mmCIF file of N, CA and C in Angstrom:
data_model
loop_
_atom_site.group_PDB
_atom_site.id
_atom_site.type_symbol
_atom_site.label_atom_id
_atom_site.label_comp_id
_atom_site.label_asym_id
_atom_site.label_seq_id
_atom_site.Cartn_x
_atom_site.Cartn_y
_atom_site.Cartn_z
ATOM 1 N N MET A 1 18.481 -8.211 6.353
ATOM 2 C CA MET A 1 17.193 -7.661 5.944
ATOM 3 C C MET A 1 17.017 -7.895 4.447
ATOM 4 N N ALA A 2 15.745 -7.927 4.050
ATOM 5 C CA ALA A 2 15.392 -8.122 2.641
ATOM 6 C C ALA A 2 14.281 -7.139 2.294
ATOM 7 N N GLU A 3 14.002 -7.035 1.019
ATOM 8 C CA GLU A 3 12.956 -6.129 0.549
ATOM 9 C C GLU A 3 11.872 -6.933 -0.160
ATOM 10 N N VAL A 4 10.618 -6.629 0.157
ATOM 11 C CA VAL A 4 9.472 -7.250 -0.517
ATOM 12 C C VAL A 4 8.464 -6.158 -0.856
ATOM 13 N N ARG A 5 7.592 -6.465 -1.774
ATOM 14 C CA ARG A 5 6.487 -5.549 -2.062
ATOM 15 C C ARG A 5 5.385 -5.757 -1.024
ATOM 16 N N LEU A 6 4.640 -4.707 -0.751
ATOM 17 C CA LEU A 6 3.536 -4.826 0.199
ATOM 18 C C LEU A 6 2.555 -5.921 -0.202
ATOM 19 N N LEU A 7 2.383 -6.156 -1.487
ATOM 20 C CA LEU A 7 1.417 -7.159 -1.922
ATOM 21 C C LEU A 7 1.775 -8.555 -1.437
ATOM 22 N N GLU A 8 3.020 -8.747 -0.988
ATOM 23 C CA GLU A 8 3.401 -10.037 -0.432
ATOM 24 C C GLU A 8 3.066 -10.141 1.057
ATOM 25 N N LEU A 9 2.774 -9.010 1.677
ATOM 26 C CA LEU A 9 2.433 -8.972 3.099
ATOM 27 C C LEU A 9 0.957 -8.715 3.357
ATOM 28 N N ALA A 10 0.282 -8.062 2.408
ATOM 29 C CA ALA A 10 -1.064 -7.563 2.692
ATOM 30 C C ALA A 10 -1.910 -7.471 1.427
ATOM 31 N N HIS A 11 -3.187 -7.303 1.652
ATOM 32 C CA HIS A 11 -4.089 -6.953 0.562
ATOM 33 C C HIS A 11 -4.671 -5.594 0.885
ATOM 34 N N ALA A 12 -5.345 -4.980 -0.066
ATOM 35 C CA ALA A 12 -5.814 -3.605 0.134
ATOM 36 C C ALA A 12 -7.128 -3.355 -0.584
ATOM 37 N N ARG A 13 -7.826 -2.347 -0.102
ATOM 38 C CA ARG A 13 -9.061 -1.853 -0.731
ATOM 39 C C ARG A 13 -8.977 -0.341 -0.737
ATOM 40 N N SER A 14 -9.557 0.273 -1.729
ATOM 41 C CA SER A 14 -9.530 1.736 -1.757
ATOM 42 C C SER A 14 -10.838 2.283 -2.278
ATOM 43 N N GLY A 15 -11.036 3.548 -2.005
ATOM 44 C CA GLY A 15 -12.232 4.247 -2.438
ATOM 45 C C GLY A 15 -11.976 5.739 -2.404
ATOM 46 N N ASP A 16 -13.042 6.501 -2.462
ATOM 47 C CA ASP A 16 -12.870 7.946 -2.515
ATOM 48 C C ASP A 16 -14.079 8.661 -1.942
ATOM 49 N N LYS A 17 -13.822 9.884 -1.567
ATOM 50 C CA LYS A 17 -14.868 10.802 -1.123
ATOM 51 C C LYS A 17 -14.366 12.190 -1.481
ATOM 52 N N GLY A 18 -14.992 12.806 -2.464
ATOM 53 C CA GLY A 18 -14.549 14.119 -2.897
ATOM 54 C C GLY A 18 -13.146 14.058 -3.455
ATOM 55 N N ASN A 19 -12.262 14.867 -2.909
ATOM 56 C CA ASN A 19 -10.887 14.957 -3.374
ATOM 57 C C ASN A 19 -9.932 14.072 -2.569
ATOM 58 N N THR A 20 -10.472 13.182 -1.740
ATOM 59 C CA THR A 20 -9.660 12.337 -0.871
ATOM 60 C C THR A 20 -9.842 10.870 -1.236
ATOM 61 N N ALA A 21 -8.728 10.198 -1.472
ATOM 62 C CA ALA A 21 -8.750 8.744 -1.666
ATOM 63 C C ALA A 21 -8.442 8.101 -0.324
ATOM 64 N N ASN A 22 -9.018 6.938 -0.078
ATOM 65 C CA ASN A 22 -8.651 6.201 1.123
ATOM 66 C C ASN A 22 -8.217 4.802 0.715
ATOM 67 N N VAL A 23 -7.211 4.307 1.440
ATOM 68 C CA VAL A 23 -6.676 2.976 1.170
ATOM 69 C C VAL A 23 -6.580 2.223 2.481
ATOM 70 N N GLY A 24 -7.242 1.085 2.537
ATOM 71 C CA GLY A 24 -7.126 0.187 3.673
ATOM 72 C C GLY A 24 -6.135 -0.910 3.339
ATOM 73 N N LEU A 25 -5.172 -1.137 4.214
ATOM 74 C CA LEU A 25 -4.130 -2.136 4.020
ATOM 75 C C LEU A 25 -4.281 -3.167 5.137
ATOM 76 N N ILE A 26 -4.534 -4.427 4.770
ATOM 77 C CA ILE A 26 -4.822 -5.477 5.740
ATOM 78 C C ILE A 26 -3.795 -6.599 5.589
ATOM 79 N N VAL A 27 -3.065 -6.916 6.652
ATOM 80 C CA VAL A 27 -2.034 -7.951 6.549
ATOM 81 C C VAL A 27 -2.668 -9.338 6.425
ATOM 82 N N TYR A 28 -1.970 -10.214 5.729
ATOM 83 C CA TYR A 28 -2.402 -11.614 5.636
ATOM 84 C C TYR A 28 -2.164 -12.330 6.953
ATOM 85 N N ASP A 29 -0.993 -12.099 7.559
ATOM 86 C CA ASP A 29 -0.608 -12.777 8.794
ATOM 87 C C ASP A 29 -0.410 -11.740 9.892
ATOM 88 N N LYS A 30 -1.111 -11.906 10.997
ATOM 89 C CA LYS A 30 -1.075 -10.882 12.040
ATOM 90 C C LYS A 30 0.323 -10.625 12.582
ATOM 91 N N GLU A 31 1.226 -11.595 12.496
ATOM 92 C CA GLU A 31 2.588 -11.358 12.981
ATOM 93 C C GLU A 31 3.350 -10.345 12.120
ATOM 94 N N ASP A 32 2.826 -10.040 10.939
ATOM 95 C CA ASP A 32 3.456 -9.044 10.065
ATOM 96 C C ASP A 32 2.919 -7.626 10.293
ATOM 97 N N TYR A 33 1.917 -7.493 11.116
ATOM 98 C CA TYR A 33 1.326 -6.175 11.373
ATOM 99 C C TYR A 33 2.345 -5.164 11.912
ATOM 100 N N PRO A 34 3.229 -5.532 12.849
ATOM 101 C CA PRO A 34 4.224 -4.553 13.307
ATOM 102 C C PRO A 34 5.138 -4.051 12.182
ATOM 103 N N ILE A 35 5.394 -4.882 11.199
ATOM 104 C CA ILE A 35 6.199 -4.448 10.048
ATOM 105 C C ILE A 35 5.469 -3.344 9.295
ATOM 106 N N ILE A 36 4.178 -3.528 9.097
ATOM 107 C CA ILE A 36 3.373 -2.519 8.395
ATOM 108 C C ILE A 36 3.391 -1.213 9.184
ATOM 109 N N LEU A 37 3.204 -1.299 10.493
ATOM 110 C CA LEU A 37 3.203 -0.090 11.312
ATOM 111 C C LEU A 37 4.538 0.641 11.244
ATOM 112 N N LYS A 38 5.635 -0.109 11.204
ATOM 113 C CA LYS A 38 6.960 0.502 11.170
ATOM 114 C C LYS A 38 7.311 1.039 9.784
ATOM 115 N N GLU A 39 7.031 0.291 8.753
ATOM 116 C CA GLU A 39 7.506 0.606 7.408
ATOM 117 C C GLU A 39 6.570 1.480 6.583
ATOM 118 N N VAL A 40 5.270 1.346 6.801
ATOM 119 C CA VAL A 40 4.312 2.050 5.940
ATOM 120 C C VAL A 40 3.790 3.279 6.689
ATOM 121 N N THR A 41 4.627 4.293 6.699
ATOM 122 C CA THR A 41 4.322 5.539 7.398
ATOM 123 C C THR A 41 3.657 6.528 6.447
ATOM 124 N N CYS A 42 3.103 7.581 7.009
ATOM 125 C CA CYS A 42 2.510 8.647 6.183
ATOM 126 C C CYS A 42 3.541 9.228 5.229
ATOM 127 N N ALA A 43 4.738 9.463 5.732
ATOM 128 C CA ALA A 43 5.791 10.052 4.896
ATOM 129 C C ALA A 43 6.158 9.126 3.741
ATOM 130 N N ARG A 44 6.270 7.831 4.000
ATOM 131 C CA ARG A 44 6.625 6.890 2.937
ATOM 132 C C ARG A 44 5.509 6.758 1.915
ATOM 133 N N VAL A 45 4.264 6.769 2.371
ATOM 134 C CA VAL A 45 3.138 6.687 1.434
ATOM 135 C C VAL A 45 3.091 7.940 0.566
ATOM 136 N N LYS A 46 3.277 9.091 1.188
ATOM 137 C CA LYS A 46 3.302 10.358 0.437
ATOM 138 C C LYS A 46 4.407 10.326 -0.622
ATOM 139 N N GLU A 47 5.587 9.868 -0.241
ATOM 140 C CA GLU A 47 6.703 9.775 -1.186
ATOM 141 C C GLU A 47 6.409 8.766 -2.289
ATOM 142 N N HIS A 48 5.778 7.657 -1.950
ATOM 143 C CA HIS A 48 5.447 6.624 -2.933
ATOM 144 C C HIS A 48 4.540 7.186 -4.031
ATOM 145 N N PHE A 49 3.583 8.016 -3.637
ATOM 146 C CA PHE A 49 2.645 8.577 -4.616
ATOM 147 C C PHE A 49 3.139 9.884 -5.239
ATOM 148 N N LYS A 50 4.210 10.426 -4.719
ATOM 149 C CA LYS A 50 4.845 11.637 -5.236
ATOM 150 C C LYS A 50 3.821 12.730 -5.547
ATOM 151 N N ASP A 51 3.756 13.185 -6.786
ATOM 152 C CA ASP A 51 2.903 14.305 -7.164
ATOM 153 C C ASP A 51 1.419 13.962 -7.279
ATOM 154 N N LEU A 52 1.067 12.688 -7.167
ATOM 155 C CA LEU A 52 -0.351 12.312 -7.255
ATOM 156 C C LEU A 52 -1.151 12.770 -6.040
ATOM 157 N N VAL A 53 -0.488 12.868 -4.899
ATOM 158 C CA VAL A 53 -1.160 13.281 -3.661
ATOM 159 C C VAL A 53 -0.608 14.656 -3.286
ATOM 160 N N THR A 54 -1.441 15.685 -3.447
ATOM 161 C CA THR A 54 -0.975 17.053 -3.213
ATOM 162 C C THR A 54 -1.177 17.521 -1.781
ATOM 163 N N GLY A 55 -2.031 16.840 -1.039
ATOM 164 C CA GLY A 55 -2.294 17.224 0.346
ATOM 165 C C GLY A 55 -1.629 16.266 1.313
ATOM 166 N N PRO A 56 -1.986 16.380 2.589
ATOM 167 C CA PRO A 56 -1.394 15.503 3.599
ATOM 168 C C PRO A 56 -1.909 14.068 3.500
ATOM 169 N N VAL A 57 -1.141 13.161 4.082
ATOM 170 C CA VAL A 57 -1.534 11.759 4.205
ATOM 171 C C VAL A 57 -1.751 11.485 5.685
ATOM 172 N N GLU A 58 -2.893 10.908 6.018
ATOM 173 C CA GLU A 58 -3.194 10.530 7.404
ATOM 174 C C GLU A 58 -3.240 9.013 7.497
ATOM 175 N N ARG A 59 -2.800 8.467 8.631
ATOM 176 C CA ARG A 59 -2.856 7.024 8.856
ATOM 177 C C ARG A 59 -3.623 6.740 10.137
ATOM 178 N N PHE A 60 -4.488 5.753 10.065
ATOM 179 C CA PHE A 60 -5.259 5.306 11.218
ATOM 180 C C PHE A 60 -4.999 3.818 11.413
ATOM 181 N N ALA A 61 -4.462 3.460 12.566
ATOM 182 C CA ALA A 61 -4.188 2.054 12.876
ATOM 183 C C ALA A 61 -5.458 1.392 13.382
ATOM 184 N N LEU A 62 -5.734 0.223 12.875
ATOM 185 C CA LEU A 62 -6.886 -0.579 13.288
ATOM 186 C C LEU A 62 -6.335 -1.877 13.873
ATOM 187 N N ASP A 63 -5.805 -1.758 15.086
ATOM 188 C CA ASP A 63 -5.075 -2.864 15.695
ATOM 189 C C ASP A 63 -5.894 -4.145 15.794
ATOM 190 N N ASN A 64 -7.175 -4.029 16.090
ATOM 191 C CA ASN A 64 -8.001 -5.222 16.238
ATOM 192 C C ASN A 64 -8.200 -5.961 14.916
ATOM 193 N N LEU A 65 -7.997 -5.275 13.793
ATOM 194 C CA LEU A 65 -8.129 -5.893 12.471
ATOM 195 C C LEU A 65 -6.774 -6.180 11.823
ATOM 196 N N HIS A 66 -5.702 -5.767 12.483
ATOM 197 C CA HIS A 66 -4.352 -5.872 11.911
ATOM 198 C C HIS A 66 -4.318 -5.177 10.561
ATOM 199 N N ALA A 67 -4.779 -3.936 10.573
ATOM 200 C CA ALA A 67 -4.910 -3.157 9.347
ATOM 201 C C ALA A 67 -4.624 -1.684 9.625
ATOM 202 N N VAL A 68 -4.360 -0.947 8.568
ATOM 203 C CA VAL A 68 -4.229 0.502 8.648
ATOM 204 C C VAL A 68 -5.055 1.104 7.525
ATOM 205 N N ASN A 69 -5.551 2.293 7.759
ATOM 206 C CA ASN A 69 -6.294 3.015 6.736
ATOM 207 C C ASN A 69 -5.604 4.350 6.507
ATOM 208 N N PHE A 70 -5.398 4.676 5.247
ATOM 209 C CA PHE A 70 -4.761 5.935 4.869
ATOM 210 C C PHE A 70 -5.769 6.830 4.171
ATOM 211 N N LEU A 71 -5.758 8.103 4.542
ATOM 212 C CA LEU A 71 -6.496 9.122 3.806
ATOM 213 C C LEU A 71 -5.478 9.923 3.015
ATOM 214 N N LEU A 72 -5.661 9.964 1.711
ATOM 215 C CA LEU A 72 -4.759 10.664 0.801
ATOM 216 C C LEU A 72 -5.473 11.916 0.316
ATOM 217 N N HIS A 73 -5.244 13.011 1.014
ATOM 218 C CA HIS A 73 -5.926 14.263 0.702
ATOM 219 C C HIS A 73 -5.322 14.901 -0.548
ATOM 220 N N GLY A 74 -6.188 15.453 -1.379
ATOM 221 C CA GLY A 74 -5.722 16.095 -2.599
ATOM 222 C C GLY A 74 -5.239 15.097 -3.642
ATOM 223 N N ALA A 75 -5.794 13.894 -3.634
ATOM 224 C CA ALA A 75 -5.333 12.843 -4.539
ATOM 225 C C ALA A 75 -6.138 12.753 -5.828
ATOM 226 N N LEU A 76 -7.269 13.440 -5.899
ATOM 227 C CA LEU A 76 -8.192 13.180 -7.010
ATOM 228 C C LEU A 76 -8.519 14.413 -7.844
ATOM 229 N N ASP A 77 -7.639 15.401 -7.816
ATOM 230 C CA ASP A 77 -7.809 16.600 -8.642
ATOM 231 C C ASP A 77 -9.206 17.207 -8.487
ATOM 232 N N GLY A 78 -9.695 17.223 -7.265
ATOM 233 C CA GLY A 78 -11.006 17.803 -7.002
ATOM 234 C C GLY A 78 -12.115 16.776 -6.857
ATOM 235 N N GLY A 79 -11.911 15.581 -7.357
ATOM 236 C CA GLY A 79 -12.908 14.520 -7.250
ATOM 237 C C GLY A 79 -13.610 14.233 -8.564
ATOM 238 N N GLY A 80 -14.357 13.141 -8.575
ATOM 239 C CA GLY A 80 -14.988 12.629 -9.785
ATOM 240 C C GLY A 80 -15.903 13.578 -10.524
ATOM 241 N N THR A 81 -16.585 14.452 -9.805
ATOM 242 C CA THR A 81 -17.554 15.320 -10.480
ATOM 243 C C THR A 81 -16.959 16.606 -11.017
ATOM 244 N N VAL A 82 -15.754 16.967 -10.598
ATOM 245 C CA VAL A 82 -15.159 18.236 -11.055
ATOM 246 C C VAL A 82 -13.829 18.085 -11.769
ATOM 247 N N SER A 83 -13.243 16.907 -11.723
ATOM 248 C CA SER A 83 -11.912 16.714 -12.280
ATOM 249 C C SER A 83 -11.948 16.402 -13.767
ATOM 250 N N LEU A 84 -10.880 16.779 -14.453
ATOM 251 C CA LEU A 84 -10.704 16.410 -15.848
ATOM 252 C C LEU A 84 -9.783 15.192 -15.987
ATOM 253 N N MET A 85 -9.394 14.589 -14.853
ATOM 254 C CA MET A 85 -8.561 13.378 -14.888
ATOM 255 C C MET A 85 -9.344 12.251 -15.553
ATOM 256 N N THR A 86 -8.633 11.348 -16.210
ATOM 257 C CA THR A 86 -9.276 10.200 -16.852
ATOM 258 C C THR A 86 -10.042 9.367 -15.832
ATOM 259 N N ASP A 87 -9.429 9.119 -14.685
ATOM 260 C CA ASP A 87 -10.084 8.354 -13.623
ATOM 261 C C ASP A 87 -9.879 9.097 -12.315
ATOM 262 N N ALA A 88 -10.826 9.948 -11.963
ATOM 263 C CA ALA A 88 -10.700 10.786 -10.764
ATOM 264 C C ALA A 88 -11.341 10.123 -9.552
ATOM 265 N N GLN A 89 -11.250 8.809 -9.493
ATOM 266 C CA GLN A 89 -11.755 8.082 -8.341
ATOM 267 C C GLN A 89 -10.599 7.338 -7.699
ATOM 268 N N GLY A 90 -10.785 6.891 -6.478
ATOM 269 C CA GLY A 90 -9.687 6.302 -5.724
ATOM 270 C C GLY A 90 -9.516 4.807 -5.868
ATOM 271 N N LYS A 91 -10.175 4.194 -6.830
ATOM 272 C CA LYS A 91 -10.186 2.734 -6.921
ATOM 273 C C LYS A 91 -8.820 2.098 -7.158
ATOM 274 N N VAL A 92 -7.944 2.756 -7.871
ATOM 275 C CA VAL A 92 -6.658 2.135 -8.218
ATOM 276 C C VAL A 92 -5.545 2.427 -7.209
ATOM 277 N N PHE A 93 -5.794 3.256 -6.230
ATOM 278 C CA PHE A 93 -4.752 3.590 -5.264
ATOM 279 C C PHE A 93 -4.313 2.375 -4.455
ATOM 280 N N SER A 94 -5.216 1.428 -4.202
ATOM 281 C CA SER A 94 -4.815 0.236 -3.444
ATOM 282 C C SER A 94 -3.792 -0.582 -4.227
ATOM 283 N N THR A 95 -4.029 -0.776 -5.500
ATOM 284 C CA THR A 95 -3.079 -1.516 -6.334
ATOM 285 C C THR A 95 -1.737 -0.808 -6.378
ATOM 286 N N ALA A 96 -1.773 0.497 -6.500
ATOM 287 C CA ALA A 96 -0.532 1.273 -6.553
ATOM 288 C C ALA A 96 0.228 1.177 -5.231
ATOM 289 N N LEU A 97 -0.463 1.242 -4.104
ATOM 290 C CA LEU A 97 0.225 1.158 -2.815
ATOM 291 C C LEU A 97 0.856 -0.220 -2.620
ATOM 292 N N LEU A 98 0.192 -1.262 -3.087
ATOM 293 C CA LEU A 98 0.722 -2.616 -2.912
ATOM 294 C C LEU A 98 2.035 -2.845 -3.661
ATOM 295 N N ARG A 99 2.387 -1.956 -4.572
ATOM 296 C CA ARG A 99 3.664 -2.059 -5.285
ATOM 297 C C ARG A 99 4.825 -1.472 -4.475
ATOM 298 N N MET A 100 4.517 -0.780 -3.379
ATOM 299 C CA MET A 100 5.562 -0.195 -2.550
ATOM 300 C C MET A 100 6.425 -1.293 -1.940
ATOM 301 N N ARG A 101 7.713 -1.039 -1.867
ATOM 302 C CA ARG A 101 8.660 -1.999 -1.283
ATOM 303 C C ARG A 101 8.961 -1.621 0.171
ATOM 304 N N VAL A 102 9.075 -2.649 1.016
ATOM 305 C CA VAL A 102 9.405 -2.437 2.428
ATOM 306 C C VAL A 102 10.487 -3.418 2.841
ATOM 307 N N GLU A 103 11.234 -3.047 3.867
ATOM 308 C CA GLU A 103 12.261 -3.928 4.417
ATOM 309 C C GLU A 103 11.655 -4.846 5.465
ATOM 310 N N VAL A 104 12.045 -6.104 5.375
ATOM 311 C CA VAL A 104 11.577 -7.114 6.326
ATOM 312 C C VAL A 104 12.760 -8.012 6.680
ATOM 313 N N PRO A 105 12.695 -8.701 7.814
ATOM 314 C CA PRO A 105 13.726 -9.687 8.111
ATOM 315 C C PRO A 105 13.750 -10.767 7.021
ATOM 316 N N GLU A 106 14.913 -11.331 6.801
ATOM 317 C CA GLU A 106 15.084 -12.339 5.746
ATOM 318 C C GLU A 106 14.103 -13.501 5.886
ATOM 319 N N GLU A 107 13.856 -13.948 7.121
ATOM 320 C CA GLU A 107 12.937 -15.084 7.309
ATOM 321 C C GLU A 107 11.502 -14.727 6.921
ATOM 322 N N VAL A 108 11.110 -13.473 7.104
ATOM 323 C CA VAL A 108 9.779 -13.035 6.658
ATOM 324 C C VAL A 108 9.733 -13.024 5.134
ATOM 325 N N ALA A 109 10.784 -12.516 4.514
ATOM 326 C CA ALA A 109 10.833 -12.476 3.046
ATOM 327 C C ALA A 109 10.692 -13.882 2.465
ATOM 328 N N GLU A 110 11.390 -14.843 3.051
ATOM 329 C CA GLU A 110 11.304 -16.229 2.563
ATOM 330 C C GLU A 110 9.890 -16.787 2.720
ATOM 331 N N ARG A 111 9.242 -16.449 3.826
ATOM 332 C CA ARG A 111 7.894 -16.964 4.094
ATOM 333 C C ARG A 111 6.848 -16.378 3.154
ATOM 334 N N VAL A 112 6.983 -15.094 2.810
ATOM 335 C CA VAL A 112 5.928 -14.419 2.045
ATOM 336 C C VAL A 112 6.216 -14.317 0.552
ATOM 337 N N ARG A 113 7.440 -14.575 0.142
ATOM 338 C CA ARG A 113 7.820 -14.406 -1.260
ATOM 339 C C ARG A 113 6.901 -15.205 -2.174
ATOM 340 N N GLY A 114 6.395 -14.529 -3.191
ATOM 341 C CA GLY A 114 5.525 -15.179 -4.160
ATOM 342 C C GLY A 114 4.051 -14.881 -3.975
ATOM 343 N N ARG A 115 3.677 -14.303 -2.843
ATOM 344 C CA ARG A 115 2.273 -13.903 -2.669
ATOM 345 C C ARG A 115 1.983 -12.713 -3.559
ATOM 346 N N GLY A 116 0.761 -12.604 -3.996
ATOM 347 C CA GLY A 116 0.382 -11.463 -4.816
ATOM 348 C C GLY A 116 1.033 -11.554 -6.187
ATOM 349 N N ARG A 117 0.667 -10.640 -7.049
ATOM 350 C CA ARG A 117 1.209 -10.655 -8.403
ATOM 351 C C ARG A 117 1.371 -9.251 -8.921
ATOM 352 N N CYS A 118 2.444 -9.031 -9.640
ATOM 353 C CA CYS A 118 2.677 -7.816 -10.406
ATOM 354 C C CYS A 118 2.982 -8.271 -11.822
ATOM 355 N N PRO A 119 2.639 -7.482 -12.836
ATOM 356 C CA PRO A 119 2.935 -7.903 -14.210
ATOM 357 C C PRO A 119 4.392 -8.295 -14.417
ATOM 358 N N GLU A 120 5.340 -7.580 -13.805
ATOM 359 C CA GLU A 120 6.739 -7.916 -14.006
ATOM 360 C C GLU A 120 7.123 -9.233 -13.349
ATOM 361 N N ASP A 121 6.308 -9.730 -12.388
ATOM 362 C CA ASP A 121 6.588 -11.020 -11.777
ATOM 363 C C ASP A 121 6.560 -12.130 -12.822
ATOM 364 N N ARG A 122 5.722 -12.003 -13.810
ATOM 365 C CA ARG A 122 5.602 -13.021 -14.842
ATOM 366 C C ARG A 122 6.856 -13.112 -15.699
ATOM 367 N N ARG A 123 7.624 -12.037 -15.763
ATOM 368 C CA ARG A 123 8.865 -12.022 -16.528
ATOM 369 C C ARG A 123 10.058 -12.428 -15.652
ATOM 370 N N GLY A 124 9.789 -12.668 -14.383
ATOM 371 C CA GLY A 124 10.870 -13.042 -13.494
ATOM 372 C C GLY A 124 11.595 -11.858 -12.873
ATOM 373 N N ASP A 125 11.117 -10.634 -13.069
ATOM 374 C CA ASP A 125 11.754 -9.443 -12.504
ATOM 375 C C ASP A 125 11.171 -9.154 -11.131
ATOM 376 N N ARG A 126 11.771 -9.754 -10.111
ATOM 377 C CA ARG A 126 11.258 -9.564 -8.752
ATOM 378 C C ARG A 126 12.190 -8.703 -7.931
ATOM 379 N N ALA A 127 13.243 -8.222 -8.507
ATOM 380 C CA ALA A 127 14.205 -7.401 -7.761
ATOM 381 C C ALA A 127 13.705 -6.015 -7.512
#
């Protein structure tokens, strides 16, 4: 087994409604969808965001699109109109989720390695 960042397997979009951020995660290759279903659970997403998400995390599988959608309740300190956070909207949650690492078979890691970009990738720090 090997470890890759989600950004090598999928792309994402995010938004918000009130105090809830939502993140849609869409795989590049449909054969990787079962990996997403196995590895990217509500518990792992909640742990990935740690104290940023104070409420529950819900996951909805969209099998026909090879995608999942997450609702991150309590992620926006009340939401854009009431929060004192610098950015109380859900726009950056997709980028943050794509930094999460997941385990994949070695052959999948070889196939997807190099997709997507993180600032540390430019320095050669891919571990």
